[in-house]
mmCIF file of C-alpha atoms in Angstrom:
data_model
loop_
_atom_site.group_PDB
_atom_site.id
_atom_site.type_symbol
_atom_site.label_atom_id
_atom_site.label_comp_id
_atom_site.label_asym_id
_atom_site.label_seq_id
_atom_site.Cartn_x
_atom_site.Cartn_y
_atom_site.Cartn_z
ATOM 1 C CA MET A 1 0.576 22.349 -13.711
ATOM 2 C CA LYS A 2 -2.691 21.283 -12.134
ATOM 3 C CA ALA A 3 -2.689 19.321 -8.866
ATOM 4 C CA PHE A 4 -4.896 18.524 -5.879
ATOM 5 C CA VAL A 5 -3.436 20.214 -2.825
ATOM 6 C CA VAL A 6 -3.959 19.655 0.910
ATOM 7 C CA GLU A 7 -3.937 23.088 2.551
ATOM 8 C CA LYS A 8 -4.807 22.004 6.095
ATOM 9 C CA TYR A 9 -5.165 18.736 7.971
ATOM 10 C CA SER A 10 -8.869 18.035 7.644
ATOM 11 C CA ASP A 11 -11.375 15.934 5.758
ATOM 12 C CA ALA A 12 -12.160 16.686 2.105
ATOM 13 C CA ALA A 13 -12.718 20.355 3.009
ATOM 14 C CA GLY A 14 -8.963 20.799 3.406
ATOM 15 C CA MET A 15 -8.145 19.802 -0.172
ATOM 16 C CA ARG A 16 -8.649 21.615 -3.483
ATOM 17 C CA ALA A 17 -7.532 21.751 -7.096
ATOM 18 C CA ALA A 18 -4.834 24.350 -7.778
ATOM 19 C CA GLU A 19 -2.226 25.481 -10.283
ATOM 20 C CA ILE A 20 1.269 24.939 -8.901
ATOM 21 C CA PRO A 21 4.794 25.232 -10.385
ATOM 22 C CA ASP A 22 6.155 22.308 -12.393
ATOM 23 C CA PRO A 23 8.532 20.062 -10.405
ATOM 24 C CA GLN A 24 12.263 20.717 -10.382
ATOM 25 C CA VAL A 25 14.285 17.851 -11.835
ATOM 26 C CA GLY A 26 17.468 16.881 -9.992
ATOM 27 C CA ALA A 27 20.428 15.014 -11.449
ATOM 28 C CA ASP A 28 19.038 11.587 -10.445
ATOM 29 C CA ASP A 29 15.398 12.445 -11.124
ATOM 30 C CA VAL A 30 13.018 11.364 -13.840
ATOM 31 C CA LEU A 31 10.167 13.717 -14.740
ATOM 32 C CA VAL A 32 7.034 11.657 -15.354
ATOM 33 C CA LYS A 33 3.896 12.786 -17.140
ATOM 34 C CA ILE A 34 1.304 10.997 -15.030
ATOM 35 C CA HIS A 35 -1.357 9.061 -16.914
ATOM 36 C CA ALA A 36 -3.014 7.496 -13.870
ATOM 37 C CA ALA A 37 -2.696 7.482 -10.080
ATOM 38 C CA GLY A 38 -3.955 4.986 -7.512
ATOM 39 C CA VAL A 39 -6.033 6.006 -4.483
ATOM 40 C CA ASN A 40 -4.972 4.478 -1.169
ATOM 41 C CA PRO A 41 -6.163 4.654 2.466
ATOM 42 C CA LEU A 42 -2.762 6.236 3.135
ATOM 43 C CA ASP A 43 -3.880 9.322 1.189
ATOM 44 C CA MET A 44 -6.834 9.873 3.489
ATOM 45 C CA LYS A 45 -4.740 9.296 6.619
ATOM 46 C CA ILE A 46 -2.186 11.885 5.509
ATOM 47 C CA ARG A 47 -4.925 14.367 4.531
ATOM 48 C CA ASN A 48 -6.659 13.992 7.890
ATOM 49 C CA GLY A 49 -3.412 14.384 9.845
ATOM 50 C CA ASP A 50 -3.622 10.883 11.321
ATOM 51 C CA LEU A 51 0.069 10.203 10.657
ATOM 52 C CA LYS A 52 1.596 13.588 11.394
ATOM 53 C CA VAL A 53 3.422 12.278 14.476
ATOM 54 C CA ILE A 54 5.529 9.896 12.404
ATOM 55 C CA LEU A 55 5.148 11.696 9.037
ATOM 56 C CA PRO A 56 5.310 15.429 9.762
ATOM 57 C CA TYR A 57 4.565 16.686 6.246
ATOM 58 C CA ARG A 58 4.799 20.403 5.586
ATOM 59 C CA LEU A 59 1.630 21.902 4.099
ATOM 60 C CA PRO A 60 0.497 22.726 1.451
ATOM 61 C CA LEU A 61 1.022 19.218 0.087
ATOM 62 C CA VAL A 62 0.029 17.300 -3.030
ATOM 63 C CA LEU A 63 -1.280 13.821 -2.193
ATOM 64 C CA GLY A 64 -0.999 10.604 -4.180
ATOM 65 C CA ASN A 65 1.256 7.568 -3.643
ATOM 66 C CA ASP A 66 0.957 5.538 -6.883
ATOM 67 C CA LEU A 67 1.602 6.465 -10.490
ATOM 68 C CA ALA A 68 1.911 5.150 -14.016
ATOM 69 C CA GLY A 69 3.025 7.406 -16.820
ATOM 70 C CA THR A 70 5.570 8.392 -19.450
ATOM 71 C CA VAL A 71 9.066 9.826 -19.022
ATOM 72 C CA VAL A 72 9.278 13.372 -20.415
ATOM 73 C CA ARG A 73 12.694 14.451 -19.050
ATOM 74 C CA VAL A 74 15.654 12.862 -17.280
ATOM 75 C CA GLY A 75 18.315 14.336 -14.996
ATOM 76 C CA SER A 76 21.969 14.468 -15.980
ATOM 77 C CA SER A 77 22.912 11.370 -13.930
ATOM 78 C CA VAL A 78 19.963 9.174 -14.929
ATOM 79 C CA ASP A 79 21.160 6.033 -16.719
ATOM 80 C CA ARG A 80 18.146 3.691 -16.522
ATOM 81 C CA PHE A 81 15.439 5.633 -18.334
ATOM 82 C CA VAL A 82 15.008 7.694 -21.485
ATOM 83 C CA VAL A 83 12.307 10.047 -22.699
ATOM 84 C CA GLY A 84 9.285 8.072 -23.858
ATOM 85 C CA ASP A 85 9.666 5.132 -21.444
ATOM 86 C CA GLU A 86 6.452 3.914 -19.828
ATOM 87 C CA VAL A 87 6.990 3.593 -16.078
ATOM 88 C CA TYR A 88 5.270 3.015 -12.747
ATOM 89 C CA ALA A 89 6.234 3.819 -9.181
ATOM 90 C CA ARG A 90 5.417 4.465 -5.566
ATOM 91 C CA PRO A 91 7.434 7.652 -4.952
ATOM 92 C CA ASP A 92 9.499 7.970 -1.789
ATOM 93 C CA LYS A 93 7.507 9.061 1.276
ATOM 94 C CA ASP A 94 9.202 12.476 1.170
ATOM 95 C CA ARG A 95 8.325 13.018 -2.495
ATOM 96 C CA ILE A 96 4.706 11.971 -2.837
ATOM 97 C CA GLY A 97 2.302 13.903 -5.046
ATOM 98 C CA THR A 98 0.837 11.755 -7.821
ATOM 99 C CA PHE A 99 -2.496 13.608 -7.897
ATOM 100 C CA ALA A 100 -0.857 15.978 -10.357
ATOM 101 C CA GLU A 101 0.010 16.204 -14.030
ATOM 102 C CA LEU A 102 3.780 15.840 -13.480
ATOM 103 C CA LEU A 103 6.076 14.436 -10.800
ATOM 104 C CA ALA A 104 9.853 14.207 -10.464
ATOM 105 C CA VAL A 105 10.759 10.736 -9.152
ATOM 106 C CA HIS A 106 14.215 9.483 -8.155
ATOM 107 C CA GLN A 107 15.310 6.850 -10.657
ATOM 108 C CA ASP A 108 15.825 4.317 -7.837
ATOM 109 C CA ASP A 109 12.084 4.408 -7.078
ATOM 110 C CA LEU A 110 10.948 3.913 -10.667
ATOM 111 C CA ALA A 111 10.487 0.793 -12.798
ATOM 112 C CA PRO A 112 9.388 0.020 -16.362
ATOM 113 C CA LYS A 113 5.634 -0.484 -16.547
ATOM 114 C CA PRO A 114 4.585 -4.134 -16.985
ATOM 115 C CA ALA A 115 4.031 -4.656 -20.705
ATOM 116 C CA THR A 116 0.754 -6.518 -20.218
ATOM 117 C CA LEU A 117 -0.970 -3.745 -18.225
ATOM 118 C CA THR A 118 -2.773 -0.562 -19.159
ATOM 119 C CA MET A 119 -1.747 2.658 -17.429
ATOM 120 C CA THR A 120 -4.761 2.526 -15.100
ATOM 121 C CA GLU A 121 -4.032 -1.084 -14.157
ATOM 122 C CA ALA A 122 -0.354 -0.325 -13.539
ATOM 123 C CA ALA A 123 -1.197 2.723 -11.403
ATOM 124 C CA SER A 124 -3.238 0.548 -9.045
ATOM 125 C CA LEU A 125 -0.278 -1.623 -8.103
ATOM 126 C CA PRO A 126 2.914 -0.018 -6.760
ATOM 127 C CA LEU A 127 1.984 0.759 -3.153
ATOM 128 C CA VAL A 128 0.014 -2.428 -2.483
ATOM 129 C CA ALA A 129 2.364 -4.676 -4.465
ATOM 130 C CA LEU A 130 5.406 -3.302 -2.648
ATOM 131 C CA THR A 131 3.616 -3.654 0.691
ATOM 132 C CA ALA A 132 2.800 -7.292 -0.050
ATOM 133 C CA TRP A 133 6.366 -7.970 -1.207
ATOM 134 C CA GLN A 134 7.982 -6.318 1.799
ATOM 135 C CA ALA A 135 5.666 -8.150 4.199
ATOM 136 C CA LEU A 136 5.770 -11.621 2.680
ATOM 137 C CA VAL A 137 9.192 -11.765 1.020
ATOM 138 C CA GLU A 138 11.409 -9.243 2.816
ATOM 139 C CA ARG A 139 10.024 -9.610 6.370
ATOM 140 C CA ALA A 140 8.365 -13.024 6.607
ATOM 141 C CA HIS A 141 10.536 -14.904 4.063
ATOM 142 C CA VAL A 142 7.519 -17.006 3.102
ATOM 143 C CA GLN A 143 8.501 -20.481 1.887
ATOM 144 C CA PRO A 144 6.576 -23.106 -0.114
ATOM 145 C CA GLY A 145 4.189 -25.052 2.102
ATOM 146 C CA GLN A 146 3.923 -22.407 4.821
ATOM 147 C CA LYS A 147 0.506 -21.197 5.932
ATOM 148 C CA VAL A 148 -0.298 -17.517 5.401
ATOM 149 C CA PHE A 149 -3.443 -15.732 6.611
ATOM 150 C CA ILE A 150 -4.289 -12.499 4.787
ATOM 151 C CA HIS A 151 -7.146 -10.299 5.922
ATOM 152 C CA ALA A 152 -9.587 -8.685 3.474
ATOM 153 C CA GLY A 153 -8.578 -10.734 0.459
ATOM 154 C CA ALA A 154 -10.735 -8.716 -1.940
ATOM 155 C CA GLY A 155 -9.275 -5.358 -0.868
ATOM 156 C CA GLY A 156 -6.565 -3.359 -2.568
ATOM 157 C CA LEU A 157 -3.730 -4.898 -0.544
ATOM 158 C CA GLY A 158 -5.363 -8.242 0.170
ATOM 159 C CA SER A 159 -6.091 -9.074 -3.460
ATOM 160 C CA ILE A 160 -2.427 -8.646 -4.394
ATOM 161 C CA ALA A 161 -1.070 -10.304 -1.233
ATOM 162 C CA VAL A 162 -3.201 -13.423 -1.803
ATOM 163 C CA GLN A 163 -1.787 -13.781 -5.322
ATOM 164 C CA LEU A 164 1.803 -13.170 -4.226
ATOM 165 C CA ALA A 165 1.541 -15.668 -1.359
ATOM 166 C CA LYS A 166 0.272 -18.305 -3.793
ATOM 167 C CA ALA A 167 3.094 -17.490 -6.215
ATOM 168 C CA LEU A 168 5.511 -18.108 -3.321
ATOM 169 C CA GLY A 169 3.974 -21.561 -2.804
ATOM 170 C CA ALA A 170 2.091 -20.883 0.427
ATOM 171 C CA TYR A 171 -1.233 -22.271 1.627
ATOM 172 C CA VAL A 172 -3.380 -19.136 1.821
ATOM 173 C CA ALA A 173 -6.407 -18.353 3.963
ATOM 174 C CA THR A 174 -8.264 -15.048 3.788
ATOM 175 C CA THR A 175 -11.425 -13.271 4.888
ATOM 176 C CA ALA A 176 -14.107 -11.855 2.614
ATOM 177 C CA SER A 177 -17.797 -11.052 2.546
ATOM 178 C CA THR A 178 -20.195 -13.631 1.109
ATOM 179 C CA ALA A 179 -20.403 -11.762 -2.214
ATOM 180 C CA LYS A 180 -16.602 -11.813 -2.659
ATOM 181 C CA VAL A 181 -15.850 -15.440 -1.787
ATOM 182 C CA ASP A 182 -15.717 -16.537 -5.425
ATOM 183 C CA LEU A 183 -13.404 -13.668 -6.371
ATOM 184 C CA VAL A 184 -10.790 -14.439 -3.711
ATOM 185 C CA LYS A 185 -10.900 -18.125 -4.632
ATOM 186 C CA GLU A 186 -10.186 -17.104 -8.236
ATOM 187 C CA LEU A 187 -7.200 -15.135 -6.941
ATOM 188 C CA GLY A 188 -5.841 -18.321 -5.376
ATOM 189 C CA ALA A 189 -7.079 -18.451 -1.797
ATOM 190 C CA ASP A 190 -7.179 -22.030 -0.507
ATOM 191 C CA GLU A 191 -9.519 -21.225 2.378
ATOM 192 C CA VAL A 192 -11.982 -18.346 2.654
ATOM 193 C CA ILE A 193 -13.598 -17.208 5.898
ATOM 194 C CA ASP A 194 -16.887 -15.348 5.471
ATOM 195 C CA TYR A 195 -16.350 -12.691 8.121
ATOM 196 C CA ARG A 196 -20.083 -11.912 8.253
ATOM 197 C CA THR A 197 -20.987 -15.380 9.504
ATOM 198 C CA GLN A 198 -17.744 -16.990 10.729
ATOM 199 C CA ASP A 199 -15.102 -16.297 13.371
ATOM 200 C CA PHE A 200 -11.669 -16.939 11.882
ATOM 201 C CA THR A 201 -10.168 -17.762 15.305
ATOM 202 C CA GLU A 202 -12.463 -20.811 15.538
ATOM 203 C CA ILE A 203 -11.350 -22.123 12.132
ATOM 204 C CA LEU A 204 -7.701 -21.193 11.566
ATOM 205 C CA HIS A 205 -4.812 -22.553 13.631
ATOM 206 C CA GLY A 206 -1.075 -23.055 13.281
ATOM 207 C CA TYR A 207 -0.335 -20.299 10.767
ATOM 208 C CA ASP A 208 3.178 -19.095 10.043
ATOM 209 C CA VAL A 209 2.287 -15.547 8.979
ATOM 210 C CA VAL A 210 -0.622 -13.145 9.336
ATOM 211 C CA LEU A 211 -0.838 -9.994 7.202
ATOM 212 C CA ASP A 212 -3.212 -7.577 8.917
ATOM 213 C CA SER A 213 -4.794 -4.584 7.176
ATOM 214 C CA LEU A 214 -7.645 -3.981 9.635
ATOM 215 C CA GLY A 215 -6.043 -3.423 13.050
ATOM 216 C CA GLY A 216 -7.803 -3.074 16.407
ATOM 217 C CA GLU A 217 -9.447 -6.149 17.889
ATOM 218 C CA ASN A 218 -8.917 -7.912 14.589
ATOM 219 C CA LEU A 219 -5.147 -7.705 15.092
ATOM 220 C CA ALA A 220 -5.380 -8.965 18.686
ATOM 221 C CA LYS A 221 -7.412 -11.969 17.527
ATOM 222 C CA SER A 222 -5.008 -12.616 14.661
ATOM 223 C CA LEU A 223 -2.153 -13.307 17.054
ATOM 224 C CA ARG A 224 -4.060 -16.357 18.301
ATOM 225 C CA VAL A 225 -4.109 -18.146 14.940
ATOM 226 C CA LEU A 226 -0.309 -18.176 14.707
ATOM 227 C CA LYS A 227 1.820 -21.149 15.668
ATOM 228 C CA PRO A 228 4.685 -20.600 18.133
ATOM 229 C CA GLY A 229 7.324 -18.529 16.371
ATOM 230 C CA GLY A 230 4.787 -17.171 13.895
ATOM 231 C CA GLN A 231 4.742 -13.579 12.708
ATOM 232 C CA ALA A 232 1.970 -10.984 12.627
ATOM 233 C CA ILE A 233 2.728 -8.095 10.289
ATOM 234 C CA SER A 234 0.330 -5.151 10.284
ATOM 235 C CA VAL A 235 0.078 -2.101 8.044
ATOM 236 C CA VAL A 236 -2.500 -0.370 10.265
ATOM 237 C CA GLY A 237 -1.719 -1.533 13.797
ATOM 238 C CA PRO A 238 0.289 0.499 16.315
ATOM 239 C CA PRO A 239 3.753 1.437 14.992
ATOM 240 C CA ASP A 240 6.595 -0.306 16.792
ATOM 241 C CA PRO A 241 9.954 1.093 17.947
ATOM 242 C CA ALA A 242 11.730 -0.250 14.852
ATOM 243 C CA THR A 243 9.404 1.806 12.645
ATOM 244 C CA ALA A 244 10.145 4.979 14.566
ATOM 245 C CA ARG A 245 13.866 4.357 14.130
ATOM 246 C CA GLU A 246 13.470 3.683 10.392
ATOM 247 C CA LEU A 247 11.580 6.942 9.934
ATOM 248 C CA GLY A 248 14.199 8.894 11.877
ATOM 249 C CA SER A 249 11.741 10.016 14.565
ATOM 250 C CA ASN A 250 13.034 12.055 17.489
ATOM 251 C CA PRO A 251 13.423 10.467 20.966
ATOM 252 C CA VAL A 252 10.085 11.805 22.239
ATOM 253 C CA VAL A 253 8.209 10.304 19.279
ATOM 254 C CA ARG A 254 10.098 7.032 19.722
ATOM 255 C CA LEU A 255 8.953 6.819 23.344
ATOM 256 C CA ALA A 256 5.352 7.555 22.328
ATOM 257 C CA VAL A 257 5.429 4.938 19.596
ATOM 258 C CA THR A 258 6.937 2.386 21.967
ATOM 259 C CA ALA A 259 4.064 2.988 24.382
ATOM 260 C CA LEU A 260 1.434 2.727 21.628
ATOM 261 C CA SER A 261 2.523 -0.757 20.600
ATOM 262 C CA ALA A 262 3.483 -2.066 24.053
ATOM 263 C CA LYS A 263 0.195 -3.899 24.676
ATOM 264 C CA THR A 264 0.264 -5.675 21.313
ATOM 265 C CA ARG A 265 3.924 -6.636 21.678
ATOM 266 C CA ARG A 266 3.317 -7.994 25.198
ATOM 267 C CA GLN A 267 0.379 -10.039 23.983
ATOM 268 C CA ALA A 268 2.452 -11.439 21.138
ATOM 269 C CA LYS A 269 5.286 -12.352 23.507
ATOM 270 C CA ARG A 270 2.886 -14.215 25.818
ATOM 271 C CA LEU A 271 1.689 -16.256 22.863
ATOM 272 C CA GLY A 272 5.225 -17.003 21.682
ATOM 273 C CA VAL A 273 4.800 -15.068 18.432
ATOM 274 C CA THR A 274 6.102 -11.753 17.104
ATOM 275 C CA TYR A 275 4.423 -8.525 16.039
ATOM 276 C CA ALA A 276 5.822 -5.972 13.595
ATOM 277 C CA PHE A 277 4.413 -2.850 11.986
ATOM 278 C CA LEU A 278 5.222 -2.318 8.309
ATOM 279 C CA PHE A 279 5.523 1.120 6.764
ATOM 280 C CA MET A 280 6.379 0.233 3.210
ATOM 281 C CA LYS A 281 9.186 1.991 1.352
ATOM 282 C CA ALA A 282 9.624 2.939 -2.268
ATOM 283 C CA SER A 283 11.720 0.539 -4.358
ATOM 284 C CA GLY A 284 12.095 0.399 -8.105
ATOM 285 C CA ALA A 285 14.224 -2.748 -7.686
ATOM 286 C CA GLN A 286 11.389 -4.598 -5.951
ATOM 287 C CA LEU A 287 8.906 -3.462 -8.598
ATOM 288 C CA ARG A 288 11.261 -5.033 -11.155
ATOM 289 C CA GLU A 289 11.079 -8.280 -9.161
ATOM 290 C CA LEU A 290 7.294 -8.135 -9.242
ATOM 291 C CA THR A 291 6.961 -7.303 -12.939
ATOM 292 C CA PRO A 292 7.723 -10.824 -14.269
ATOM 293 C CA LEU A 293 5.008 -12.231 -11.978
ATOM 294 C CA ILE A 294 2.595 -9.612 -13.312
ATOM 295 C CA ASP A 295 3.437 -10.173 -16.975
ATOM 296 C CA ALA A 296 3.149 -13.957 -16.443
ATOM 297 C CA GLY A 297 -0.388 -13.484 -15.070
ATOM 298 C CA LYS A 298 0.477 -14.715 -11.575
ATOM 299 C CA ILE A 299 -0.446 -11.315 -10.145
ATOM 300 C CA ARG A 300 -3.232 -9.354 -11.796
ATOM 301 C CA PRO A 301 -4.516 -5.968 -10.682
ATOM 302 C CA ILE A 302 -8.103 -5.594 -9.511
ATOM 303 C CA VAL A 303 -9.461 -2.151 -10.432
ATOM 304 C CA ASP A 304 -12.885 -1.334 -9.037
ATOM 305 C CA ARG A 305 -13.494 2.063 -10.656
ATOM 306 C CA VAL A 306 -11.636 4.739 -12.618
ATOM 307 C CA PHE A 307 -12.390 8.441 -12.028
ATOM 308 C CA PRO A 308 -11.294 11.328 -14.271
ATOM 309 C CA PHE A 309 -8.599 13.607 -12.862
ATOM 310 C CA ASP A 310 -11.048 16.455 -12.240
ATOM 311 C CA GLU A 311 -12.988 14.130 -9.919
ATOM 312 C CA THR A 312 -10.044 13.219 -7.663
ATOM 313 C CA LEU A 313 -11.913 14.426 -4.570
ATOM 314 C CA GLN A 314 -14.907 12.243 -5.484
ATOM 315 C CA ALA A 315 -12.554 9.285 -6.033
ATOM 316 C CA MET A 316 -11.141 9.716 -2.533
ATOM 317 C CA GLU A 317 -14.616 10.015 -1.034
ATOM 318 C CA TYR A 318 -15.723 6.863 -2.872
ATOM 319 C CA ALA A 319 -12.720 4.926 -1.548
ATOM 320 C CA GLU A 320 -12.968 6.369 1.968
ATOM 321 C CA LYS A 321 -16.596 5.343 2.399
ATOM 322 C CA GLY A 322 -15.812 1.740 1.525
ATOM 323 C CA ARG A 323 -17.811 1.686 -1.675
ATOM 324 C CA PRO A 324 -15.382 -0.312 -3.846
ATOM 325 C CA LYS A 325 -16.616 -3.842 -4.441
ATOM 326 C CA ALA A 326 -13.023 -5.111 -4.736
ATOM 327 C CA GLY A 327 -9.523 -3.895 -5.443
ATOM 328 C CA LYS A 328 -8.397 -0.342 -6.063
ATOM 329 C CA VAL A 329 -9.792 3.023 -7.131
ATOM 330 C CA VAL A 330 -7.762 4.842 -9.787
ATOM 331 C CA VAL A 331 -7.681 8.417 -11.105
ATOM 332 C CA SER A 332 -6.993 8.805 -14.832
ATOM 333 C CA MET A 333 -5.364 11.975 -16.137
ATOM 334 C CA THR A 334 -5.993 11.224 -19.808
#
């Protein structure tokens, strides 16, 4: 089968199209013919080697962390899917590779595709929708009436997180550029900060939860808008010791990770709030929880541009350079 393979940790120069063997299908695996795959910042970070301390992938490696497609074979122990089912998934971190024509996915990580979505729309969702769910539902336990601040509300993660927070009954604030203010209001944001002209720390106060997708100084400032006992959850900030334990890192890596996040955790403690890093995990069960919200129109995907499979490298370059106006970039195999 054809796939896009990372041969060395590098920029785009380390990645090429290649013919590789078809995947082996284990007893609990579902072989999916991929119709579309989402492009995520995670793909570029893995390709560049930015995460090799906590995710020591063995090269060569096929990238891609989102898929939508059709079941073409099932393992002997699979009892939830049959050939012909339309499905979507974020494969487990150890079994990524959706920039390919086929992928074997464990049945626990797979879910039926939302009936109201096209394949390209469905492929844009799993990673960001699961990230939003695990941050807002699993970690923060967001309740009706709470105040949630989500950065970059027009982005791939932000656009879904804003909608999920509203579906949970929260009051939602977000940041966006002037051109995207109307879009994030349509998605449900109650308050929009134009980051080009406004400082969110001067406007927002007393928030229960912050979901950070920008990191750096932005994360440090975000801690100050939380009320005592509030939570800052970041997908790009320094990993914390709990993350290293979850990923099964060795003691040396755990010490390094602890040091990386020490400053942020100290700052949070001084302010009476908490900081946690989120490395999302695959979950077909959580996708099933999200699907009714999607089919009811409470969460709708935002797809900026669709590239043909042969232009996967161009799709990654487009996403990496920040060209999308809003939402996700998707690669279509059909």
